Amino acid sequence: MNMKVVSLVSIGAHPTSGRSRRAEQDSRAVELGLQLAGDNLQVVHAGDVREPALRAYLGMGLDQMDVIEQTPGSDVVPALADFLHDVGAQLVLTGSQAETGEGSGMLPFLLAERLGWPLVTGLAEVESVSNGVAQVLQALPRGQRRRLKVRLPLLATVDNAAPKARQSAYGPAQRGQFQVDKVEIVIDDLYTGAELTPAKPRPKRLKVIKAKSGADRMKAATAKASGGGGQVLKGVSAQEGAQAILKVLVEEGVVR
């Protein structure tokens, strides 16, 4: 495919240890870009060039990565938009949500709005490109796919439906080079003025039986309860009934 493909990457974090790594979805964006453009793929990161995790992307077979120098708390949208415009990008791939920082998932939408490009979320595959129009497959829930035709230039986000990223090799990771671009830094006042706190765990959901057929639903409806801890309340007041229900919800972790 003869088009300019750019993959945007960020710094990820291991879900258990929190150590920096290549981001899972961003690495899939690089993998998809390599399948489409090969050695002509351009990978871009907006941030600190000294971040060691960036070399994990180079280890996927890249000779070079462009790094737009940005400081923590800066708004990277203007810098990325100017860069993509200058290099003549036609297809831009990125993950759907960052693993570190704000992680709001809004960057692709804000970037597409600033560029005036269409945005496709959940890109699974680019089937063909002809006469400036890309035919792509969009991932939908439950394994479904939707075929779309979108005019280039195009910005697309990928998630776990995209091809799995190849292993990062140590040798290429050390041989790869960084091309640093110094641009004007725009401070994100909304982000710097906010107070970040750890997310609270979501309440435990009650068990929901998922049955595919009518026979399965009938079986689930007529099956005897597996637990023997049930209680039937008869002849109690509304206050006593409410307290009993609240007690069960607290025990199940639905109410804290």
Short mmCIF file of C-alpha atoms in Angstrom, two decimals:
data_model
loop_
_atom_site.label_atom_id
_atom_site.label_comp_id
_atom_site.label_asym_id
_atom_site.label_seq_id
_atom_site.Cartn_x
_atom_site.Cartn_y
_atom_site.Cartn_z
CA MET A 1 0.00 0.00 0.00
CA ASN A 2 1.55 3.27 -1.14
CA MET A 3 0.52 5.64 1.63
CA LYS A 4 2.12 7.40 4.57
CA VAL A 5 1.38 5.40 7.73
CA VAL A 6 2.20 6.76 11.20
CA SER A 7 1.78 4.96 14.54
CA LEU A 8 1.55 7.01 17.73
CA VAL A 9 2.90 5.36 20.88
CA SER A 10 3.00 6.12 24.60
CA ILE A 11 4.57 4.68 27.74
CA GLY A 12 2.68 1.77 29.27
CA ALA A 13 2.65 0.34 32.78
CA HIS A 14 2.63 -3.28 33.91
CA PRO A 15 -0.77 -3.98 35.52
CA THR A 16 0.77 -5.70 38.55
CA SER A 17 4.16 -4.13 39.20
CA GLY A 18 3.48 -0.74 37.62
CA ARG A 19 6.88 -0.79 35.87
CA SER A 20 7.10 1.13 32.62
CA ARG A 21 6.83 -0.90 29.42
CA ARG A 22 5.53 -0.56 25.88
CA ALA A 23 1.77 -0.01 25.94
CA GLU A 24 -0.25 -3.06 24.90
CA GLN A 25 -2.61 -1.30 22.49
CA ASP A 26 0.05 1.04 21.11
CA SER A 27 2.30 -1.92 20.31
CA ARG A 28 -0.61 -3.43 18.36
CA ALA A 29 -0.84 -0.14 16.46
CA VAL A 30 2.84 -0.51 15.56
CA GLU A 31 2.30 -4.14 14.53
CA LEU A 32 -0.58 -3.18 12.24
CA GLY A 33 1.49 -0.34 10.82
CA LEU A 34 4.40 -2.68 10.08
CA GLN A 35 2.05 -5.06 8.26
CA LEU A 36 0.76 -2.18 6.13
CA ALA A 37 3.89 -0.12 5.48
CA GLY A 38 6.86 -2.30 6.44
CA ASP A 39 10.08 -0.34 6.79
CA ASN A 40 8.28 2.84 5.68
CA LEU A 41 6.27 3.00 8.90
CA GLN A 42 6.93 6.11 10.97
CA VAL A 43 6.52 5.75 14.75
CA VAL A 44 6.06 8.87 16.87
CA HIS A 45 6.11 9.48 20.62
CA ALA A 46 5.38 12.80 22.35
CA GLY A 47 7.25 12.94 25.64
CA ASP A 48 10.69 12.33 27.14
CA VAL A 49 13.27 10.73 24.86
CA ARG A 50 15.15 9.39 27.91
CA GLU A 51 12.32 6.99 28.80
CA PRO A 52 13.87 3.46 28.63
CA ALA A 53 10.57 1.79 27.67
CA LEU A 54 10.67 3.46 24.25
CA ARG A 55 13.35 1.03 23.12
CA ALA A 56 10.83 -1.81 23.38
CA TYR A 57 9.15 -0.32 20.31
CA LEU A 58 12.46 -0.12 18.46
CA GLY A 59 12.92 -3.80 19.28
CA MET A 60 9.97 -4.61 17.03
CA GLY A 61 12.23 -3.99 14.03
CA LEU A 62 12.31 -0.20 13.75
CA ASP A 63 15.45 1.61 12.67
CA GLN A 64 14.26 4.96 13.98
CA MET A 65 11.58 6.58 16.11
CA ASP A 66 10.56 10.24 16.12
CA VAL A 67 10.23 11.78 19.58
CA ILE A 68 8.50 15.14 19.99
CA GLU A 69 9.92 16.55 23.20
CA GLN A 70 7.16 17.33 25.68
CA THR A 71 7.16 17.86 29.43
CA PRO A 72 4.73 16.31 31.95
CA GLY A 73 1.50 18.31 32.03
CA SER A 74 1.82 19.61 28.47
CA ASP A 75 -0.90 19.41 25.83
CA VAL A 76 0.49 17.14 23.12
CA VAL A 77 -2.43 17.58 20.69
CA PRO A 78 -1.10 20.76 18.96
CA ALA A 79 2.41 19.31 18.61
CA LEU A 80 1.14 16.01 17.19
CA ALA A 81 -1.25 17.74 14.80
CA ASP A 82 1.50 19.96 13.40
CA PHE A 83 3.87 17.00 13.05
CA LEU A 84 1.34 14.82 11.22
CA HIS A 85 0.48 17.69 8.90
CA ASP A 86 4.15 18.36 8.09
CA VAL A 87 5.01 14.71 7.30
CA GLY A 88 1.93 14.26 5.11
CA ALA A 89 0.42 11.41 7.12
CA GLN A 90 -2.52 9.62 5.48
CA LEU A 91 -3.24 6.87 8.01
CA VAL A 92 -2.53 7.38 11.71
CA LEU A 93 -2.83 4.44 14.12
CA THR A 94 -2.89 4.66 17.89
CA GLY A 95 -4.15 2.80 20.94
CA SER A 96 -7.58 3.61 22.29
CA GLN A 97 -6.42 4.63 25.78
CA ALA A 98 -3.11 5.33 27.51
CA GLU A 99 -1.97 3.16 30.41
CA THR A 100 -0.29 6.05 32.28
CA GLY A 101 -0.99 9.71 32.88
CA GLU A 102 -4.53 10.97 32.48
CA GLY A 103 -5.62 7.93 30.45
CA SER A 104 -8.93 9.50 29.44
CA GLY A 105 -8.94 8.03 25.92
CA MET A 106 -9.77 11.47 24.51
CA LEU A 107 -6.54 12.14 22.61
CA PRO A 108 -7.58 10.40 19.34
CA PHE A 109 -10.87 12.31 19.32
CA LEU A 110 -9.24 15.68 20.04
CA LEU A 111 -6.51 15.04 17.49
CA ALA A 112 -8.97 14.01 14.77
CA GLU A 113 -11.08 17.08 15.52
CA ARG A 114 -8.07 19.39 15.26
CA LEU A 115 -6.94 17.82 11.98
CA GLY A 116 -10.46 17.64 10.56
CA TRP A 117 -10.08 13.92 9.81
CA PRO A 118 -12.54 11.05 10.20
CA LEU A 119 -11.94 8.75 13.18
CA VAL A 120 -12.52 4.99 13.26
CA THR A 121 -12.50 3.30 16.66
CA GLY A 122 -11.74 -0.37 17.26
CA LEU A 123 -9.86 -0.94 13.99
CA ALA A 124 -9.23 -4.65 13.46
CA GLU A 125 -7.87 -4.78 9.90
CA VAL A 126 -7.20 -2.63 6.84
CA GLU A 127 -8.40 -4.73 3.91
CA SER A 128 -7.50 -2.46 1.00
CA VAL A 129 -6.74 1.11 -0.06
CA SER A 130 -7.82 2.34 -3.48
CA ASN A 131 -8.28 5.81 -4.97
CA GLY A 132 -7.83 7.49 -1.61
CA VAL A 133 -10.43 5.31 0.12
CA ALA A 134 -9.58 2.71 2.78
CA GLN A 135 -11.75 -0.37 3.30
CA VAL A 136 -11.40 -1.44 6.92
CA LEU A 137 -12.93 -3.83 9.43
CA GLN A 138 -14.16 -2.37 12.70
CA ALA A 139 -14.38 -4.63 15.74
CA LEU A 140 -17.77 -4.82 17.44
CA PRO A 141 -18.85 -6.58 20.65
CA ARG A 142 -19.14 -10.39 20.71
CA GLY A 143 -16.60 -10.88 17.93
CA GLN A 144 -18.63 -9.17 15.24
CA ARG A 145 -17.02 -7.07 12.48
CA ARG A 146 -18.29 -4.10 10.50
CA ARG A 147 -16.88 -3.26 7.07
CA LEU A 148 -16.38 0.46 6.47
CA LYS A 149 -15.13 2.56 3.58
CA VAL A 150 -13.45 5.75 4.77
CA ARG A 151 -11.75 8.46 2.75
CA LEU A 152 -8.13 9.26 3.61
CA PRO A 153 -6.54 10.88 5.57
CA LEU A 154 -7.81 8.81 8.47
CA LEU A 155 -7.09 8.41 12.17
CA ALA A 156 -7.91 5.02 13.72
CA THR A 157 -7.66 3.55 17.20
CA VAL A 158 -6.86 -0.10 17.80
CA ASP A 159 -7.60 -2.31 20.79
CA ASN A 160 -7.22 -6.01 21.57
CA ALA A 161 -9.03 -6.97 18.35
CA ALA A 162 -6.02 -5.84 16.30
CA PRO A 163 -3.13 -8.23 15.48
CA LYS A 164 -1.02 -9.13 18.51
CA ALA A 165 2.31 -7.31 18.64
CA ARG A 166 5.47 -9.23 17.83
CA GLN A 167 8.13 -9.84 20.45
CA SER A 168 10.61 -7.05 21.12
CA ALA A 169 14.22 -8.11 20.43
CA TYR A 170 17.11 -6.73 22.48
CA GLY A 171 19.54 -6.23 19.57
CA PRO A 172 17.32 -4.05 17.35
CA ALA A 173 16.12 -2.20 20.46
CA GLN A 174 19.69 -1.09 21.21
CA ARG A 175 20.62 -0.34 17.60
CA GLY A 176 17.58 1.82 16.87
CA GLN A 177 17.94 5.59 16.88
CA PHE A 178 15.77 8.45 18.14
CA GLN A 179 15.07 11.51 16.02
CA VAL A 180 14.29 14.27 18.51
CA ASP A 181 12.04 17.16 17.45
CA LYS A 182 12.00 20.22 19.70
CA VAL A 183 8.77 22.18 19.44
CA GLU A 184 6.89 24.78 21.42
CA ILE A 185 5.36 23.34 24.59
CA VAL A 186 1.72 24.16 25.38
CA ILE A 187 0.75 23.67 29.03
CA ASP A 188 -2.51 21.81 29.64
CA ASP A 189 -4.04 23.97 32.37
CA LEU A 190 -6.98 21.61 32.90
CA TYR A 191 -4.69 18.63 33.57
CA THR A 192 -2.11 20.44 35.69
CA GLY A 193 -4.84 21.99 37.85
CA ALA A 194 -6.51 18.66 38.56
CA GLU A 195 -5.80 16.38 41.51
CA LEU A 196 -5.17 12.76 40.55
CA THR A 197 -6.20 10.03 43.00
CA PRO A 198 -6.19 6.23 42.68
CA ALA A 199 -9.39 4.86 41.18
CA LYS A 200 -11.73 3.14 43.61
CA PRO A 201 -12.55 -0.51 42.89
CA ARG A 202 -15.96 -0.99 41.37
CA PRO A 203 -18.65 -2.72 43.45
CA LYS A 204 -18.92 -6.46 43.00
CA ARG A 205 -21.67 -7.36 40.56
CA LEU A 206 -24.27 -9.97 41.39
CA LYS A 207 -23.96 -13.16 39.39
CA VAL A 208 -25.87 -13.01 36.12
CA ILE A 209 -26.66 -16.25 34.30
CA LYS A 210 -25.81 -15.97 30.60
CA ALA A 211 -27.79 -18.54 28.62
CA LYS A 212 -27.57 -18.82 24.84
CA SER A 213 -30.71 -20.86 24.14
CA GLY A 214 -34.23 -21.14 25.49
CA ALA A 215 -33.45 -24.56 26.93
CA ASP A 216 -30.50 -23.14 28.85
CA ARG A 217 -32.63 -20.31 30.24
CA MET A 218 -35.34 -22.76 31.32
CA LYS A 219 -32.73 -24.95 33.00
CA ALA A 220 -31.28 -21.97 34.85
CA ALA A 221 -34.73 -20.81 35.93
CA THR A 222 -35.81 -24.21 37.26
CA ALA A 223 -32.49 -25.29 38.79
CA LYS A 224 -32.27 -25.50 42.55
CA ALA A 225 -30.13 -22.95 44.31
CA SER A 226 -26.60 -24.26 44.86
CA GLY A 227 -26.20 -22.51 48.19
CA GLY A 228 -28.16 -23.33 51.30
CA GLY A 229 -27.83 -19.93 52.91
CA GLY A 230 -31.09 -18.48 51.59
CA GLN A 231 -33.67 -16.98 53.92
CA VAL A 232 -37.38 -16.46 53.41
CA LEU A 233 -38.91 -13.62 55.40
CA LYS A 234 -42.57 -13.88 56.31
CA GLY A 235 -44.67 -11.62 58.47
CA VAL A 236 -41.93 -9.01 58.94
CA SER A 237 -42.22 -5.26 58.72
CA ALA A 238 -40.94 -3.21 55.80
CA GLN A 239 -38.11 -1.90 57.99
CA GLU A 240 -36.96 -5.42 58.90
CA GLY A 241 -37.16 -6.54 55.26
CA ALA A 242 -35.10 -3.56 54.10
CA GLN A 243 -32.45 -4.26 56.74
CA ALA A 244 -32.23 -7.91 55.64
CA ILE A 245 -31.79 -6.90 51.99
CA LEU A 246 -29.16 -4.31 52.90
CA LYS A 247 -27.26 -6.94 54.89
CA VAL A 248 -27.11 -9.25 51.85
CA LEU A 249 -25.93 -6.42 49.59
CA VAL A 250 -23.15 -5.54 52.05
CA GLU A 251 -22.07 -9.18 52.29
CA GLU A 252 -21.94 -9.45 48.48
CA GLY A 253 -19.86 -6.28 48.25
CA VAL A 254 -22.45 -4.39 46.20
CA VAL A 255 -22.87 -1.74 48.91
CA ARG A 256 -19.98 -0.50 50.99
#
